[in-house]
Amino acid sequence: YSNQEDYRVVERALRDIGLISGFAPLVIILGHGSDCLNNPHESAYHCGACSGSRGGANARAIAAMLNDPRVRRQLLARGLEVPEETRFLGGLHHTATEAVTYFDLELLPASHMRQLHLAVDIFGRVAERNAHERCRRFETARLDFSPAEALQHVDDRTEDLAQTRPEYGNSTNAVCF
């Protein structure tokens, strides 16, 4: 494989996050970015590692490189074995709405669709719970919102011109996985 930088970039990414063994059949790599109509500080919610841009393109690129058998051979030569059945999928977490967009789904083998559906379900429930937590800080949100209503409320804030800080509440995240 002639492009030595591809495998070095992905090797560094995997080693830096500690993902060097125990690979799941489906590994989802998400970038993050904001989508809102009326936030003058929108770019501040994008990825700092991506020079203030949305991180989805980088997540998509790393997933594509990690799925390339030539890159995997280079990784194996450097002592990092990614199982043949493991597939990587890039995506973008829209931080204002809590939505997740997945890229290149047409390249995902049918054998991995069950894992994808499970992940989509889990991310959907996590989005509702995070929106519910964020709504505790909004004066415009009722205190008795269900998680689904909270998710709709945070989505609506992104297009409400009266909301200059539609992503309020994201700075209090206490856990990252």
PDB file of C-alpha atoms in Angstrom, residues 31-153:
ATOM      1  CA  GLY A  31     -17.853  13.422  14.455  1.00  0.00           C
ATOM      2  CA  HIS A  32     -19.922  16.255  15.860  1.00  0.00           C
ATOM      3  CA  GLY A  33     -21.227  19.589  14.698  1.00  0.00           C
ATOM      4  CA  SER A  34     -24.028  22.052  15.114  1.00  0.00           C
ATOM      5  CA  ASP A  35     -27.066  22.686  12.941  1.00  0.00           C
ATOM      6  CA  CYS A  36     -29.001  25.721  14.006  1.00  0.00           C
ATOM      7  CA  LEU A  37     -30.530  28.725  12.351  1.00  0.00           C
ATOM      8  CA  ASN A  38     -29.884  31.489  14.835  1.00  0.00           C
ATOM      9  CA  ASN A  39     -26.691  30.939  16.795  1.00  0.00           C
ATOM     10  CA  PRO A  40     -23.946  33.485  16.123  1.00  0.00           C
ATOM     11  CA  HIS A  41     -21.521  31.147  17.889  1.00  0.00           C
ATOM     12  CA  GLU A  42     -22.490  28.027  15.912  1.00  0.00           C
ATOM     13  CA  SER A  43     -18.944  27.225  14.839  1.00  0.00           C
ATOM     14  CA  ALA A  44     -17.914  27.077  18.507  1.00  0.00           C
ATOM     15  CA  TYR A  45     -20.020  23.914  18.729  1.00  0.00           C
ATOM     16  CA  HIS A  46     -18.121  22.251  15.905  1.00  0.00           C
ATOM     17  CA  CYS A  47     -15.074  20.062  16.395  1.00  0.00           C
ATOM     18  CA  GLY A  48     -11.887  21.772  17.561  1.00  0.00           C
ATOM     19  CA  ALA A  49      -9.841  18.872  16.227  1.00  0.00           C
ATOM     20  CA  CYS A  50     -11.413  19.539  12.814  1.00  0.00           C
ATOM     21  CA  SER A  51     -10.352  23.218  12.771  1.00  0.00           C
ATOM     22  CA  GLY A  52     -13.784  24.431  13.831  1.00  0.00           C
ATOM     23  CA  SER A  53     -15.628  22.454  11.173  1.00  0.00           C
ATOM     24  CA  ARG A  54     -18.172  19.682  11.558  1.00  0.00           C
ATOM     25  CA  GLY A  55     -16.370  16.414  12.266  1.00  0.00           C
ATOM     26  CA  GLY A  56     -18.472  14.123  10.087  1.00  0.00           C
ATOM     27  CA  ALA A  57     -16.124  14.230   7.101  1.00  0.00           C
ATOM     28  CA  ASN A  58     -13.194  13.121   9.243  1.00  0.00           C
ATOM     29  CA  ALA A  59     -15.233  10.333  10.853  1.00  0.00           C
ATOM     30  CA  ARG A  60     -16.282   9.175   7.387  1.00  0.00           C
ATOM     31  CA  ALA A  61     -12.702   9.253   6.089  1.00  0.00           C
ATOM     32  CA  ILE A  62     -11.268   7.327   9.039  1.00  0.00           C
ATOM     33  CA  ALA A  63     -14.010   4.696   8.751  1.00  0.00           C
ATOM     34  CA  ALA A  64     -13.268   4.282   5.040  1.00  0.00           C
ATOM     35  CA  MET A  65      -9.545   3.924   5.703  1.00  0.00           C
ATOM     36  CA  LEU A  66     -10.149   1.389   8.483  1.00  0.00           C
ATOM     37  CA  ASN A  67     -12.325  -0.686   6.157  1.00  0.00           C
ATOM     38  CA  ASP A  68      -9.607  -0.785   3.497  1.00  0.00           C
ATOM     39  CA  PRO A  69      -7.864  -4.203   3.507  1.00  0.00           C
ATOM     40  CA  ARG A  70      -4.567  -2.586   2.457  1.00  0.00           C
ATOM     41  CA  VAL A  71      -4.630  -0.354   5.541  1.00  0.00           C
ATOM     42  CA  ARG A  72      -5.526  -3.319   7.734  1.00  0.00           C
ATOM     43  CA  ARG A  73      -2.532  -5.256   6.398  1.00  0.00           C
ATOM     44  CA  GLN A  74      -0.255  -2.340   7.335  1.00  0.00           C
ATOM     45  CA  LEU A  75      -1.829  -2.176  10.787  1.00  0.00           C
ATOM     46  CA  LEU A  76      -1.318  -5.915  11.263  1.00  0.00           C
ATOM     47  CA  ALA A  77       2.352  -5.534  10.297  1.00  0.00           C
ATOM     48  CA  ARG A  78       2.603  -2.973  13.113  1.00  0.00           C
ATOM     49  CA  GLY A  79       0.969  -5.289  15.641  1.00  0.00           C
ATOM     50  CA  LEU A  80      -2.592  -3.999  15.522  1.00  0.00           C
ATOM     51  CA  GLU A  81      -4.998  -6.672  14.314  1.00  0.00           C
ATOM     52  CA  VAL A  82      -8.471  -5.556  13.266  1.00  0.00           C
ATOM     53  CA  PRO A  83     -10.666  -8.637  12.766  1.00  0.00           C
ATOM     54  CA  GLU A  84     -11.815  -9.226   9.204  1.00  0.00           C
ATOM     55  CA  GLU A  85     -15.481  -9.207  10.278  1.00  0.00           C
ATOM     56  CA  THR A  86     -15.193  -5.764  11.937  1.00  0.00           C
ATOM     57  CA  ARG A  87     -16.665  -2.918   9.897  1.00  0.00           C
ATOM     58  CA  PHE A  88     -16.341   0.775  10.651  1.00  0.00           C
ATOM     59  CA  LEU A  89     -19.108   3.268   9.986  1.00  0.00           C
ATOM     60  CA  GLY A  90     -18.666   7.027  10.035  1.00  0.00           C
ATOM     61  CA  GLY A  91     -21.320   9.468  11.092  1.00  0.00           C
ATOM     62  CA  LEU A  92     -22.154  12.900  12.440  1.00  0.00           C
ATOM     63  CA  HIS A  93     -23.789  13.736  15.770  1.00  0.00           C
ATOM     64  CA  HIS A  94     -25.807  16.925  15.324  1.00  0.00           C
ATOM     65  CA  THR A  95     -25.319  18.429  18.767  1.00  0.00           C
ATOM     66  CA  ALA A  96     -28.213  20.894  18.637  1.00  0.00           C
ATOM     67  CA  THR A  97     -30.883  18.370  17.625  1.00  0.00           C
ATOM     68  CA  GLU A  98     -29.262  15.203  19.030  1.00  0.00           C
ATOM     69  CA  ALA A  99     -29.783  13.544  15.626  1.00  0.00           C
ATOM     70  CA  VAL A 100     -27.171  11.201  14.163  1.00  0.00           C
ATOM     71  CA  THR A 101     -26.473  10.870  10.436  1.00  0.00           C
ATOM     72  CA  TYR A 102     -24.696   7.716   9.282  1.00  0.00           C
ATOM     73  CA  PHE A 103     -22.557   7.726   6.141  1.00  0.00           C
ATOM     74  CA  ASP A 104     -21.982   5.078   3.482  1.00  0.00           C
ATOM     75  CA  LEU A 105     -24.699   2.724   4.711  1.00  0.00           C
ATOM     76  CA  GLU A 106     -24.789   1.119   1.268  1.00  0.00           C
ATOM     77  CA  LEU A 107     -21.270  -0.217   1.925  1.00  0.00           C
ATOM     78  CA  LEU A 108     -22.263  -1.933   5.169  1.00  0.00           C
ATOM     79  CA  PRO A 109     -22.647  -5.697   4.688  1.00  0.00           C
ATOM     80  CA  ALA A 110     -26.065  -7.210   5.352  1.00  0.00           C
ATOM     81  CA  SER A 111     -24.455  -9.253   8.117  1.00  0.00           C
ATOM     82  CA  HIS A 112     -23.995  -6.048  10.128  1.00  0.00           C
ATOM     83  CA  MET A 113     -27.503  -4.641   9.815  1.00  0.00           C
ATOM     84  CA  ARG A 114     -28.690  -6.091  13.118  1.00  0.00           C
ATOM     85  CA  GLN A 115     -25.868  -4.312  14.952  1.00  0.00           C
ATOM     86  CA  LEU A 116     -26.658  -1.098  13.099  1.00  0.00           C
ATOM     87  CA  HIS A 117     -30.347  -1.239  14.030  1.00  0.00           C
ATOM     88  CA  LEU A 118     -29.412  -1.897  17.653  1.00  0.00           C
ATOM     89  CA  ALA A 119     -27.013   1.077  17.666  1.00  0.00           C
ATOM     90  CA  VAL A 120     -29.592   3.369  16.038  1.00  0.00           C
ATOM     91  CA  ASP A 121     -32.104   2.366  18.721  1.00  0.00           C
ATOM     92  CA  ILE A 122     -29.621   2.982  21.527  1.00  0.00           C
ATOM     93  CA  PHE A 123     -28.517   6.334  20.120  1.00  0.00           C
ATOM     94  CA  GLY A 124     -32.175   7.342  19.789  1.00  0.00           C
ATOM     95  CA  ARG A 125     -32.848   6.602  23.459  1.00  0.00           C
ATOM     96  CA  VAL A 126     -29.657   8.370  24.509  1.00  0.00           C
ATOM     97  CA  ALA A 127     -30.693  11.417  22.439  1.00  0.00           C
ATOM     98  CA  GLU A 128     -34.030  11.584  24.244  1.00  0.00           C
ATOM     99  CA  ARG A 129     -32.382  11.312  27.650  1.00  0.00           C
ATOM    100  CA  ASN A 130     -29.790  13.954  26.855  1.00  0.00           C
ATOM    101  CA  ALA A 131     -32.488  16.287  25.506  1.00  0.00           C
ATOM    102  CA  HIS A 132     -34.539  15.669  28.646  1.00  0.00           C
ATOM    103  CA  GLU A 133     -31.559  16.652  30.799  1.00  0.00           C
ATOM    104  CA  ARG A 134     -30.866  19.761  28.702  1.00  0.00           C
ATOM    105  CA  CYS A 135     -34.498  20.877  28.955  1.00  0.00           C
ATOM    106  CA  ARG A 136     -34.153  21.306  32.714  1.00  0.00           C
ATOM    107  CA  ARG A 137     -32.184  24.480  31.929  1.00  0.00           C
ATOM    108  CA  PHE A 138     -34.599  26.005  29.401  1.00  0.00           C
ATOM    109  CA  GLU A 139     -37.158  28.522  30.612  1.00  0.00           C
ATOM    110  CA  THR A 140     -39.292  27.614  27.584  1.00  0.00           C
ATOM    111  CA  ALA A 141     -39.461  23.924  28.481  1.00  0.00           C
ATOM    112  CA  ARG A 142     -42.092  22.438  30.747  1.00  0.00           C
ATOM    113  CA  LEU A 143     -40.724  20.498  33.677  1.00  0.00           C
ATOM    114  CA  ASP A 144     -42.986  17.536  32.934  1.00  0.00           C
ATOM    115  CA  PHE A 145     -41.748  16.885  29.377  1.00  0.00           C
ATOM    116  CA  SER A 146     -41.404  13.239  28.482  1.00  0.00           C
ATOM    117  CA  PRO A 147     -38.039  12.316  26.930  1.00  0.00           C
ATOM    118  CA  ALA A 148     -39.679  12.271  23.458  1.00  0.00           C
ATOM    119  CA  GLU A 149     -41.214  15.721  24.023  1.00  0.00           C
ATOM    120  CA  ALA A 150     -37.868  17.016  25.247  1.00  0.00           C
ATOM    121  CA  LEU A 151     -36.195  15.773  22.069  1.00  0.00           C
ATOM    122  CA  GLN A 152     -38.799  17.577  19.968  1.00  0.00           C
ATOM    123  CA  HIS A 153     -38.282  20.724  22.047  1.00  0.00           C
TER     124      HIS A 153
END
